Amino acid sequence: MFFHKDACQIKEAVPKGRFFLLGGIVSADNVKRAMETGFTGVGMGRALIADPELIADWSQDPSGRSQCIACNQCVVEMDRHGVQCTLPFADQREAS
């Protein structure tokens, strides 16, 4: 949760706003913590690029985490082959 501390400070300074936390949300525990600290919701990007079934997987195992390591290689691929995870585990996931 890269920006949690800073986002909490902004949220406190603007008490009438609705705030969504983004950046480094990779687990159901991260989502729970964001909601418990007053965020309206969360935004997820790279975690879902690495693990497209992550949210569905949480229904079976809420302790699961995305395998995303925030390397940003998926961003590099946007202009070449579209958005995709380039790490080796992504190929294994697609094969299953």
PDB file of C-alpha atoms in Angstrom:
ATOM      1  CA  MET A   1       0.000   0.000   0.000  1.00  0.00           C
ATOM      2  CA  PHE A   2       2.378   2.565  -1.372  1.00  0.00           C
ATOM      3  CA  PHE A   3       0.379   5.725  -0.630  1.00  0.00           C
ATOM      4  CA  HIS A   4      -1.705   4.760   2.421  1.00  0.00           C
ATOM      5  CA  LYS A   5      -0.023   7.104   4.898  1.00  0.00           C
ATOM      6  CA  ASP A   6      -0.092  10.113   2.560  1.00  0.00           C
ATOM      7  CA  ALA A   7      -3.648   9.373   1.428  1.00  0.00           C
ATOM      8  CA  CYS A   8      -4.808   9.221   5.058  1.00  0.00           C
ATOM      9  CA  GLN A   9      -3.343  12.680   5.655  1.00  0.00           C
ATOM     10  CA  ILE A  10      -5.143  14.089   2.608  1.00  0.00           C
ATOM     11  CA  LYS A  11      -8.377  12.385   3.632  1.00  0.00           C
ATOM     12  CA  GLU A  12      -8.156  13.975   7.086  1.00  0.00           C
ATOM     13  CA  ALA A  13      -7.553  17.415   5.560  1.00  0.00           C
ATOM     14  CA  VAL A  14     -10.632  17.112   3.321  1.00  0.00           C
ATOM     15  CA  PRO A  15     -13.245  15.571   5.615  1.00  0.00           C
ATOM     16  CA  LYS A  16     -16.236  15.767   3.241  1.00  0.00           C
ATOM     17  CA  GLY A  17     -14.620  13.877   0.364  1.00  0.00           C
ATOM     18  CA  ARG A  18     -14.885  10.323  -0.854  1.00  0.00           C
ATOM     19  CA  PHE A  19     -11.507   8.719  -1.262  1.00  0.00           C
ATOM     20  CA  PHE A  20     -10.279   5.626  -3.044  1.00  0.00           C
ATOM     21  CA  LEU A  21      -6.867   4.226  -2.223  1.00  0.00           C
ATOM     22  CA  LEU A  22      -4.649   2.969  -5.004  1.00  0.00           C
ATOM     23  CA  GLY A  23      -1.079   1.814  -5.296  1.00  0.00           C
ATOM     24  CA  GLY A  24       0.155  -1.535  -4.049  1.00  0.00           C
ATOM     25  CA  ILE A  25      -3.195  -3.110  -3.206  1.00  0.00           C
ATOM     26  CA  VAL A  26      -2.330  -6.808  -3.602  1.00  0.00           C
ATOM     27  CA  SER A  27      -4.375  -8.642  -0.967  1.00  0.00           C
ATOM     28  CA  ALA A  28      -7.799  -8.807   0.628  1.00  0.00           C
ATOM     29  CA  ASP A  29      -6.114  -7.663   3.844  1.00  0.00           C
ATOM     30  CA  ASN A  30      -4.989  -4.491   2.024  1.00  0.00           C
ATOM     31  CA  VAL A  31      -8.574  -3.856   0.924  1.00  0.00           C
ATOM     32  CA  LYS A  32      -9.860  -4.457   4.461  1.00  0.00           C
ATOM     33  CA  ARG A  33      -7.277  -2.093   5.946  1.00  0.00           C
ATOM     34  CA  ALA A  34      -8.173   0.630   3.446  1.00  0.00           C
ATOM     35  CA  MET A  35     -11.859   0.319   4.248  1.00  0.00           C
ATOM     36  CA  GLU A  36     -11.208   0.246   8.001  1.00  0.00           C
ATOM     37  CA  THR A  37      -9.258   3.501   7.710  1.00  0.00           C
ATOM     38  CA  GLY A  38     -12.168   5.277   6.033  1.00  0.00           C
ATOM     39  CA  PHE A  39     -11.591   4.879   2.312  1.00  0.00           C
ATOM     40  CA  THR A  40     -14.674   4.466   0.135  1.00  0.00           C
ATOM     41  CA  GLY A  41     -12.939   1.863  -2.010  1.00  0.00           C
ATOM     42  CA  VAL A  42      -9.685   0.842  -3.649  1.00  0.00           C
ATOM     43  CA  GLY A  43      -8.267   0.865  -7.154  1.00  0.00           C
ATOM     44  CA  MET A  44      -6.209  -2.032  -8.419  1.00  0.00           C
ATOM     45  CA  GLY A  45      -4.169  -2.213 -11.612  1.00  0.00           C
ATOM     46  CA  ARG A  46      -0.959  -4.194 -11.814  1.00  0.00           C
ATOM     47  CA  ALA A  47      -2.133  -6.753  -9.244  1.00  0.00           C
ATOM     48  CA  LEU A  48      -5.015  -7.665 -11.561  1.00  0.00           C
ATOM     49  CA  ILE A  49      -2.815  -7.629 -14.657  1.00  0.00           C
ATOM     50  CA  ALA A  50      -0.583 -10.211 -12.963  1.00  0.00           C
ATOM     51  CA  ASP A  51      -3.515 -12.202 -11.531  1.00  0.00           C
ATOM     52  CA  PRO A  52      -6.752 -11.555 -13.457  1.00  0.00           C
ATOM     53  CA  GLU A  53      -8.660 -14.044 -11.283  1.00  0.00           C
ATOM     54  CA  LEU A  54      -7.427 -12.533  -8.011  1.00  0.00           C
ATOM     55  CA  ILE A  55     -10.796 -11.271  -6.774  1.00  0.00           C
ATOM     56  CA  ALA A  56     -12.491 -14.604  -7.569  1.00  0.00           C
ATOM     57  CA  ASP A  57      -9.598 -16.447  -5.910  1.00  0.00           C
ATOM     58  CA  TRP A  58     -10.203 -14.516  -2.691  1.00  0.00           C
ATOM     59  CA  SER A  59     -13.588 -16.203  -2.365  1.00  0.00           C
ATOM     60  CA  GLN A  60     -11.726 -19.523  -2.046  1.00  0.00           C
ATOM     61  CA  ASP A  61      -8.700 -18.238  -0.104  1.00  0.00           C
ATOM     62  CA  PRO A  62      -8.973 -14.720   1.377  1.00  0.00           C
ATOM     63  CA  SER A  63      -5.327 -14.885   2.447  1.00  0.00           C
ATOM     64  CA  GLY A  64      -4.133 -15.049  -1.173  1.00  0.00           C
ATOM     65  CA  ARG A  65      -1.999 -12.291  -2.661  1.00  0.00           C
ATOM     66  CA  SER A  66      -1.272 -11.134  -6.158  1.00  0.00           C
ATOM     67  CA  GLN A  67       2.086 -12.287  -7.445  1.00  0.00           C
ATOM     68  CA  CYS A  68       2.747  -8.790  -8.815  1.00  0.00           C
ATOM     69  CA  ILE A  69       6.129  -7.408  -7.763  1.00  0.00           C
ATOM     70  CA  ALA A  70       5.445  -3.884  -9.118  1.00  0.00           C
ATOM     71  CA  CYS A  71       8.251  -4.162 -11.683  1.00  0.00           C
ATOM     72  CA  ASN A  72       6.278  -2.086 -14.238  1.00  0.00           C
ATOM     73  CA  GLN A  73       7.143  -4.379 -17.140  1.00  0.00           C
ATOM     74  CA  CYS A  74       3.411  -4.609 -17.894  1.00  0.00           C
ATOM     75  CA  VAL A  75       3.444  -0.859 -18.519  1.00  0.00           C
ATOM     76  CA  VAL A  76       6.387  -1.207 -20.920  1.00  0.00           C
ATOM     77  CA  GLU A  77       4.388  -3.803 -22.884  1.00  0.00           C
ATOM     78  CA  MET A  78       1.394  -1.487 -23.417  1.00  0.00           C
ATOM     79  CA  ASP A  79       2.768  -0.029 -26.644  1.00  0.00           C
ATOM     80  CA  ARG A  80       4.129  -3.330 -27.939  1.00  0.00           C
ATOM     81  CA  HIS A  81       1.733  -6.185 -27.246  1.00  0.00           C
ATOM     82  CA  GLY A  82      -1.006  -4.683 -25.101  1.00  0.00           C
ATOM     83  CA  VAL A  83      -1.258  -4.835 -21.345  1.00  0.00           C
ATOM     84  CA  GLN A  84       0.130  -8.093 -20.020  1.00  0.00           C
ATOM     85  CA  CYS A  85       2.286  -9.384 -17.220  1.00  0.00           C
ATOM     86  CA  THR A  86       5.725 -10.429 -18.467  1.00  0.00           C
ATOM     87  CA  LEU A  87       6.865 -12.415 -15.449  1.00  0.00           C
ATOM     88  CA  PRO A  88       7.293 -16.201 -15.745  1.00  0.00           C
ATOM     89  CA  PHE A  89       4.409 -17.051 -13.404  1.00  0.00           C
ATOM     90  CA  ALA A  90       1.965 -15.295 -15.746  1.00  0.00           C
ATOM     91  CA  ASP A  91       2.580 -17.960 -18.427  1.00  0.00           C
ATOM     92  CA  GLN A  92       1.955 -20.710 -15.872  1.00  0.00           C
ATOM     93  CA  ARG A  93      -1.318 -19.104 -14.820  1.00  0.00           C
ATOM     94  CA  GLU A  94      -2.569 -18.867 -18.423  1.00  0.00           C
ATOM     95  CA  ALA A  95      -1.730 -22.545 -19.016  1.00  0.00           C
ATOM     96  CA  SER A  96      -3.807 -23.750 -16.070  1.00  0.00           C
TER      97      SER A  96
END
